[in-house]
Amino acid sequence: MKISTGLVLIVLLAVCSTTFAQKGKTISGKVVDADTQQPLERVVIVEKNSQNHAFAGETGAYSITLTGDSATLVFSILGYVTQQIRVGTGDVLDIALKPVHRDLSEVVVTAFGVKKEKRALGYTIQQVDNKDLNVNHQPNVVNALQGKVAGVQISSSGGGPGQGSRIIIRGINSISGDRNNQPLFIVDGVEIDNNTYTTGGAETRGMSNRAADINPDDIESVSVLRGGAATALYGIRAANGAIVITTKSGKAGKLQVTYSGMYGFDKVNKTPEVQSKYSQGYLGEYDPASFWPTFGPTVEEAKKLDDTHPDQLYNNYKQAFKTGMQTRHTVNVSGGTEKAQLLGSMSYLDQDGVIPFSTFTSYNARINGQFEISKKFSAGVSLNYINSGGNRVNADRYGEQIIYWSPRWDMKDYVKPDGTQQTYSSGTNNPIYTLSTNKFRDNVNRTIASTFITYKPTSWLNFSYRVGNDFYTDGRVHQAPGPLGLVGEAPNLDDNEYGFMYEYNLRSRTLTSTVMANVSHTFKGKYSVDLKIGHDLRDQRVRRNSVMGDTLVVPDLFLLNNAKRVTAESYIYDYRNYGYFADLTLGLNNYLFLELTGRNDLTSTLSVNNRSYFYPSVSLSYIFSDQFKLPNWWTYGKFKASWAKIGKDGDAYSITNGFKAGTTIGSSVPFYQNRTLGNPNLRPEFTQTTELGTELRFLDGRLGLEAVVYQQQSKDLLVPVDVSTTTGFDKAYVNAGEISNKGLEVTLSVVPVRTKDFSWDFRVNFSTNSNKVKKLNEELQLSEIVLSSQYGYLSSTVSTKLVPGQSYGALYGRTYKRYYGNEVDDKKTLRTDLPLLIGANGFPVLDDASNQRYLGSTLPKWIGSTTQTFRYKQLSLSVLLDVRHGNYKYNQLSNFLSAFGESKETENRDQTMVFNGVLADGTANTKPVYLGQAKGPDGVDYGAGFYRNYYRGASENFIEDASWVRLRSLSLSYTLPVQWLTPTKTISGATVSFTGNNLWLHTKYSGFDPETSSSPSGSNASDSFSGFTYPATRSFLFSLNLQF
Amino acid sequence: MKRTFLKIYTLALAAGLFCALPACKKGYLDINQTDPNLTQRPPINGLLVATTYQSAINVYSTGYITAYYVQQLASPNTGSGSDIYDDVDRSSNWRAIYLNVTDIRQMKQLAVSQRAYEHLGVADILEALNMSMVIDLYGDAPYKEAWSEGEDLRPAYDGAKAIYDSCLSLIDQGIAALNLPDPLVALDPVNDLVHGGNKSAWIKTAYALKARLLNRKSKLPEYDPAAVLAALELAYDSNADDAQITRFESLSPWNSVAKNNASGTLDGWLSATFVNALNGTTYGVADPRLPLITDLTRFGDYRGTVNGVGRTGSGTDNSQCALSVNGFYSRGGAPLLMLTYAEMKFIESEASFVANKAGSYQAYLDGIAAHMDKLGVAPAAKQAYVSNPVVAVGQAAFTKDLLFKEKYVATFLQPETWTDARRYDYKYKNFQLPQGALLNTFIRRVGYPTSETSRNPENVPPVGSLADHLWWDK
């Protein structure tokens, strides 16, 4: 074994206990890497308890003049174990620093912020540190995790500024409306609110998930707890996993200031293909004021009729989007002494989206302090203030209006000199004009405060208490001007009505409190016992008032007193939950660990009989490489197994019934029975997870493999089920059924090359999850539950349903009729193996709308990602690729594009073809039909044409494969050599980097980027439907990081 | 120093633990046992407002469906499902009616416990009105097992005839309840959107509804014209008795349709069948009511849209007639009609046609006059029309065809027009299948909504086609 010369030196020095008069003495030496013996530069050498410091140069050489007696020098650099050496008699002090083999002694943050060595854990945790998290400079912390963790599916709902993002850990195992499937977010031990509120009719405005307020630059590390035993201690709210965020805190030592800045620009990465052959009009007749954008004659023919017609049609999708911009600046000041460390940071983010008039700005200020009050007491406080908000465009509506706008006209010419709408017909609104007048602004003021105190009376006992408060107000204003009343005005009455001003105010306060006692002791050096017991409480309170003033007297005076009619609404929401937990970890010889936990939760959402429930978990970790002698190339091996049961409570008020006040009629207030049937007998939902896995390291850590298989069963799912309206209700809360998930997660990390100047390491994450609806509530004889649906023309509306035997999110819709001959039609399966049934008129026949057939699954078969990092001296290149495979989505955009004759496939409308299929009598179809409108070349009147009469009514035409392979980020960074910086005397470190995000996408999907969705990030429907989304963007960023 | 620190921080710890103490407070977790956004004690007059309003809205939304089938309205889009007899999903109409009856039944329960007999009567009448629309469109529907307050989430369907009989008995019960003396709570004039708290007006409406329902059996052997006439005796005497609402959440629904149309969201277009019936094309006499419903086209005349053909112009160039923002039915504050005196006159005419032709003919003329008065036709024009030989044919030449022709106009936008059309087998002059019709014959029913076929499938009866006749339509 290599015993570093450094260690010998330390021993020798320690022996010399005499203090020397050292003040004014200069110590010099060389710092090297203990493994490779290569010199280490930029090592910080600090004289302990002073401000005196020095840096190692390129050759590893350093020199420091002591300012005190009995000095101790601290040598530290990231990636190596810090060493403290007492200065002895000599002038020369050479040091060899040992690199941190993270894998072997990695410490991860587990539930309640407890740091544990990864080796002791019987369940799976993956941790992402600041550098990996921020390599692609994503402003939303959820997006920043994309591709970096296995078993996690993250979808950004769009590229809009501040747009919400959704994270699902290990598949869908719960369907309740309130908490959906999102994991719990903990920042520094305090639960923060991650809701996406769509108050104000903002379902399609891409509202932020509230975790977007956290500045990823402030994060030290993120631990992803994938559920089961990992989150058993957190209880109810972490049934879908937990994201535990630890923010940066001050370090002892001199004052350090860092600045990081980023500037970038964004462009839309993918738009649908549109036809460019046919101009405005209908039935082949040109009309520049037609409602129909592209059912007219060809461009050549139109130009003959209209000499103002452009030579080429505009491409609406090029006109509709511009180049967006984003910039972020963060300044971080930290410093401290042994006893107190402080960190302060300020950050500014500004984003201008690719859709005009969409913006998001965020100011973030944070203070974090840790104090060692005495040997026994330590405390900390953290305060984070955020102000964020922007103008949120209705991307779905924008997308819809783009389709209605004829490409014969220039969309960008949206306003007349007198300020009113520029459009070619009063029946069509200019999409950009709508955005410029119909404004929706949110303004969030949020304070996340937390404090903790730890008391350690003896070495084996400590108490800790942590309390936190996440309070925010979200003020939203939605306004639009009324018609100005000018001559020739074409007002937008669809979106702006007669002018309105709506104000919504939401206040949310979440209080978390955790008290914990910890007893730990190791007997005889072999047997370790660690017992934690505690109590944890969460209290949430939300209040909301809305005031809506419509029909403005003075059309552009946006004051509520200027509205003819003012209505108001208020809403109250409370939730309380607390639990008692205990965690016992027994260890043998530091290679065999057994952890047992139990938690009893009490919740306010269920009735008194059902509100208290207990659930345990057990996990085992066996590091067999410590017990058995393994061949040299096999460095580490661990086997882990765990089983956990987690309970989950219902939505607040799911057990209640009553009457609610409706919109006033004149001066009367009507009362209606609440349309959701509450169920006082609701039981909690339980999920059982079994996990088996292994962690292996080979070749001294150069090759690492972690693999986990898991199975999850959720019973008594709490769902508000759609019921027959003849019951008097729309929905009823029931314990609806069972769902199971099973899957495999693999993480591979390899360091193929590591030399003095060049290294290459990569990581691969792979996960598959297979979901199945086991059964639905048998008492109620539910054969299926409709979760959500999205509109399609001619009853081609697609819905996602829960059907026993299918996976969650099965897509159902309307299809063409097939010829069954002697076979029986079960009216549920789409038999693509059977020929199409062709009608007497030569066209396929649309099946009855009530035969809703299975069209595909929303859930991917597997997802994977890989991060490749190359380092050459000062340069570092990082590549992140991610893949999602096997999921289908309903492309509503394509449904509309074909209904309006704009999609590329409709370019064949001048063709005549014979549809491949059989007639009702079984004989093959031979009738040629014209695909266009009105009179075909055969003299037959085809009316509105194939695309409008048939094509747009078959949902099956629009269910597309949304799998993708994408180059999510490519980042090149250069760390400036120290000698360039020393002349500045202030800057001690500098890194510049160029990053490209979302540079390349390969997918069969024909709309915008298949990751985007018009459903809000909190909704379970967002994977199934994309609608007219805020398109995703390709970004080019330049960033600079300076340390002073 | 150290001891002081210790003291302070022990106190801090204790203070912190106090935060955990609220959990020990009694009832700390009871906060979600009742929903603070709801009340358990709704005011009965609050339910009155809700149910009267929603019943009127249901008449509107049902009329919005049937007006296309009777070709009073036509879609500006070619091949629109509501024109060409496509099995369009009517889930929202179904839902609105059933949820309204939920509130009506809650009102009934409260009325019984509070001895509010007038509310009880109104509840019975409104339930009969709403259910009569359901059976008229869909035929069989859940009734006995519906509204079970959560006991039965998959109610079975009852026969339409049984529900019809229940409606008739509800009307009788309603009348009896209204006649009970000394209710503890009276109908509130402000919250009764239909009759302003006037009990006797409600009794008249009950009889009017009864007459209408009894008249539906005209094709069946048990049709009893005498019973119809007996009910009419106690029903309306003039336009002032009409059941209608004039106060709305924001706009009168047909006004909203007309306004949307004017701003480019095309809606409320008149069918060529209706326009031609009134502009002289079909019958040779120009009806003075037409200018009060719609405006002249840019061609200076009145022309409608052929059902199934859709617009001939651009849609916003005023090539075809639509409901006018100044029209009687669709201007700001336009009343939403539920049962009218004019309709009653035509029912009278039909019921007395065999037994008392003279009375029948007079009722026919009175009905036309009453409708014209309602719309505000000038007396001279009214007189001219009513005395026109096409209209005033004389008692001997008076036919049911004329009766139905005029009733068609008088019940414009009313759901009952479709019932009449089916009883008359659509024999209106020049009334043809819409272009591109998906059926070979006229539509006779509506299919069951997807909310039923997906949430209650085992109970939904099979529907052969939308040309299947309902129980009274033999």
Coordinates of N, CA and C in Angstrom, one line a residue, chain A residues 906-993:
Chain A
T906 N -51.0 17.8 -46.2 CA -52.2 18.2 -47.0 C -51.7 18.8 -48.4
E907 N -50.4 18.8 -48.6 CA -50.0 19.3 -49.9 C -50.4 18.4 -51.1
N908 N -50.8 17.2 -50.8 CA -51.2 16.3 -51.8 C -52.7 16.4 -52.2
R909 N -53.3 17.5 -51.8 CA -54.7 17.7 -52.1 C -55.1 17.7 -53.6
D910 N -54.1 17.9 -54.4 CA -54.4 17.9 -55.8 C -54.3 16.6 -56.5
Q911 N -54.0 15.6 -55.6 CA -53.8 14.2 -56.2 C -55.1 13.4 -56.1
T912 N -55.1 12.4 -56.9 CA -56.2 11.4 -56.9 C -55.6 10.1 -56.5
M913 N -56.3 9.4 -55.5 CA -55.7 8.1 -55.2 C -56.8 7.1 -54.9
V914 N -56.3 5.9 -54.8 CA -57.3 4.8 -54.4 C -56.9 4.4 -53.0
F915 N -57.8 4.5 -52.1 CA -57.5 4.1 -50.7 C -57.3 2.6 -50.6
N916 N -56.3 2.2 -49.9 CA -56.0 0.8 -49.7 C -57.0 0.2 -48.7
G917 N -57.9 -0.7 -49.1 CA -58.8 -1.3 -48.1 C -59.8 -2.1 -48.8
V918 N -60.8 -2.5 -48.1 CA -61.9 -3.3 -48.7 C -63.3 -2.6 -48.5
L919 N -64.2 -2.9 -49.3 CA -65.5 -2.4 -49.2 C -66.3 -3.2 -48.2
A920 N -67.5 -2.8 -48.0 CA -68.3 -3.5 -46.9 C -68.6 -5.0 -47.3
D921 N -68.5 -5.3 -48.5 CA -68.8 -6.7 -48.9 C -67.5 -7.5 -49.0
G922 N -66.4 -6.9 -48.6 CA -65.1 -7.6 -48.5 C -64.3 -7.5 -49.8
T923 N -64.8 -6.9 -50.8 CA -64.0 -6.9 -52.1 C -63.1 -5.7 -52.0
A924 N -62.0 -5.8 -52.7 CA -61.0 -4.7 -52.6 C -61.5 -3.4 -53.2
N925 N -61.0 -2.3 -52.6 CA -61.5 -1.0 -53.1 C -60.7 -0.6 -54.3
T926 N -61.4 -0.1 -55.3 CA -60.7 0.3 -56.5 C -61.1 1.7 -56.9
K927 N -61.9 2.4 -56.1 CA -62.4 3.7 -56.6 C -61.4 4.8 -56.3
P928 N -61.0 5.5 -57.4 CA -60.1 6.6 -57.2 C -60.8 7.8 -56.7
V929 N -60.3 8.5 -55.8 CA -60.9 9.7 -55.2 C -59.9 10.8 -55.2
Y930 N -60.4 12.0 -55.3 CA -59.7 13.3 -55.3 C -59.5 13.7 -53.8
L931 N -58.4 14.1 -53.5 CA -58.2 14.5 -52.0 C -58.5 15.9 -51.7
G932 N -58.8 16.7 -52.7 CA -59.0 18.1 -52.5 C -60.5 18.4 -52.2
Q933 N -60.8 19.7 -52.4 CA -62.1 20.2 -52.1 C -62.9 20.4 -53.4
A934 N -64.2 20.7 -53.2 CA -65.1 21.1 -54.3 C -65.0 20.1 -55.4
K935 N -65.1 20.6 -56.7 CA -65.1 19.6 -57.8 C -63.8 19.1 -58.1
G936 N -63.7 17.8 -58.2 CA -62.5 17.1 -58.6 C -62.4 17.0 -60.1
P937 N -61.2 16.5 -60.5 CA -61.0 16.3 -62.0 C -62.1 15.3 -62.6
D938 N -62.7 14.5 -61.7 CA -63.7 13.6 -62.3 C -65.1 14.1 -62.3
G939 N -65.2 15.4 -61.9 CA -66.5 16.1 -61.9 C -67.3 15.9 -60.7
V940 N -66.8 15.1 -59.8 CA -67.6 14.8 -58.5 C -67.3 16.0 -57.5
D941 N -68.4 16.4 -56.8 CA -68.2 17.4 -55.8 C -67.7 16.8 -54.5
Y942 N -66.5 17.1 -54.1 CA -65.9 16.5 -52.9 C -66.2 17.3 -51.7
G943 N -66.9 18.4 -51.8 CA -67.3 19.2 -50.6 C -66.1 19.7 -49.9
A944 N -66.1 19.5 -48.6 CA -65.0 20.1 -47.8 C -63.7 19.3 -48.0
G945 N -63.7 18.2 -48.7 CA -62.5 17.5 -48.9 C -62.1 16.4 -47.9
F946 N -61.2 15.6 -48.3 CA -60.8 14.4 -47.5 C -60.3 14.9 -46.1
Y947 N -59.4 15.9 -46.1 CA -58.8 16.3 -44.8 C -59.8 16.8 -43.8
R948 N -60.8 17.5 -44.3 CA -61.8 18.0 -43.3 C -62.9 17.0 -43.1
N949 N -63.2 16.2 -44.0 CA -64.3 15.3 -43.8 C -64.0 14.0 -43.1
Y950 N -62.7 13.5 -43.2 CA -62.4 12.3 -42.7 C -61.1 12.3 -41.8
Y951 N -60.0 12.8 -42.5 CA -58.7 12.7 -41.8 C -58.7 13.3 -40.4
R952 N -59.2 14.5 -40.3 CA -59.1 15.1 -39.0 C -60.0 14.5 -37.9
G953 N -60.9 13.6 -38.3 CA -61.7 13.0 -37.3 C -61.2 11.6 -36.7
A954 N -60.1 11.2 -37.2 CA -59.5 9.9 -36.7 C -58.3 10.2 -35.8
S955 N -58.6 10.0 -34.5 CA -57.5 10.3 -33.5 C -56.2 9.5 -33.9
E956 N -56.4 8.3 -34.5 CA -55.2 7.5 -34.7 C -54.2 8.2 -35.6
N957 N -54.7 9.1 -36.5 CA -53.7 9.8 -37.3 C -52.8 10.8 -36.6
F958 N -53.1 11.0 -35.3 CA -52.4 12.1 -34.6 C -51.7 11.5 -33.3
I959 N -51.7 10.2 -33.1 CA -51.0 9.7 -32.0 C -49.6 9.4 -32.5
E960 N -48.6 10.1 -32.1 CA -47.3 10.0 -32.6 C -46.3 9.5 -31.6
D961 N -45.3 8.9 -32.2 CA -44.1 8.4 -31.4 C -43.4 9.6 -30.9
A962 N -43.4 9.8 -29.6 CA -42.7 11.0 -29.1 C -41.3 10.6 -28.5
S963 N -40.7 9.5 -28.9 CA -39.4 9.2 -28.4 C -38.4 10.2 -29.0
W964 N -37.3 10.3 -28.2 CA -36.3 11.2 -28.8 C -34.9 10.8 -28.3
V965 N -33.9 11.3 -29.1 CA -32.5 11.3 -28.6 C -32.1 12.8 -28.7
R966 N -31.6 13.3 -27.7 CA -31.2 14.7 -27.8 C -29.9 15.0 -27.2
L967 N -29.2 16.0 -27.8 CA -28.0 16.4 -27.2 C -28.4 17.6 -26.3
R968 N -28.5 17.2 -25.0 CA -29.1 18.2 -24.1 C -28.2 19.3 -23.8
S969 N -26.9 19.0 -23.7 CA -26.0 20.1 -23.5 C -24.6 19.8 -23.9
L970 N -23.9 20.8 -24.3 CA -22.5 20.7 -24.7 C -21.8 21.9 -24.1
S971 N -20.8 21.6 -23.2 CA -20.3 22.8 -22.5 C -18.8 22.7 -22.5
L972 N -18.2 23.8 -22.9 CA -16.7 23.9 -22.9 C -16.3 24.9 -22.0
S973 N -15.4 24.6 -21.0 CA -15.0 25.6 -20.1 C -13.5 25.6 -20.0
Y974 N -13.0 26.8 -19.7 CA -11.6 27.0 -19.6 C -11.3 27.7 -18.3
T975 N -10.4 27.1 -17.5 CA -10.1 27.7 -16.2 C -8.8 28.5 -16.5
L976 N -8.8 29.8 -16.2 CA -7.6 30.6 -16.5 C -6.5 30.2 -15.6
P977 N -5.3 30.1 -16.1 CA -4.1 29.7 -15.3 C -3.9 30.8 -14.2
V978 N -3.4 30.3 -13.1 CA -3.2 31.3 -12.0 C -2.3 32.4 -12.3
Q979 N -1.2 32.1 -13.1 CA -0.3 33.2 -13.4 C -0.9 34.4 -14.2
W980 N -1.9 34.1 -14.9 CA -2.6 35.2 -15.6 C -3.3 36.1 -14.7
L981 N -3.7 35.5 -13.5 CA -4.5 36.3 -12.6 C -3.7 37.0 -11.5
T982 N -2.6 36.4 -11.2 CA -1.8 37.0 -10.0 C -1.6 38.5 -10.3
P983 N -1.3 39.0 -11.5 CA -1.1 40.5 -11.6 C -2.3 41.3 -11.2
T984 N -3.5 40.7 -11.3 CA -4.7 41.5 -10.9 C -4.8 41.7 -9.4
K985 N -4.1 40.9 -8.7 CA -4.0 40.9 -7.2 C -5.4 40.7 -6.5
T986 N -6.5 40.7 -7.2 CA -7.8 40.5 -6.5 C -8.4 39.2 -7.0
I987 N -8.3 38.9 -8.3 CA -9.0 37.7 -8.8 C -8.1 36.5 -8.5
S988 N -8.6 35.5 -7.8 CA -7.8 34.3 -7.5 C -8.2 33.2 -8.4
G989 N -9.3 33.2 -9.0 CA -9.7 32.1 -9.9 C -10.7 32.6 -10.9
A990 N -10.6 32.1 -12.1 CA -11.5 32.5 -13.1 C -11.8 31.4 -14.1
T991 N -13.1 31.2 -14.4 CA -13.4 30.2 -15.4 C -14.4 30.8 -16.4
V992 N -14.1 30.5 -17.7 CA -15.1 31.0 -18.7 C -15.7 29.7 -19.4
S993 N -16.9 29.8 -19.7 CA -17.4 28.6 -20.4 C -18.5 29.0 -21.5

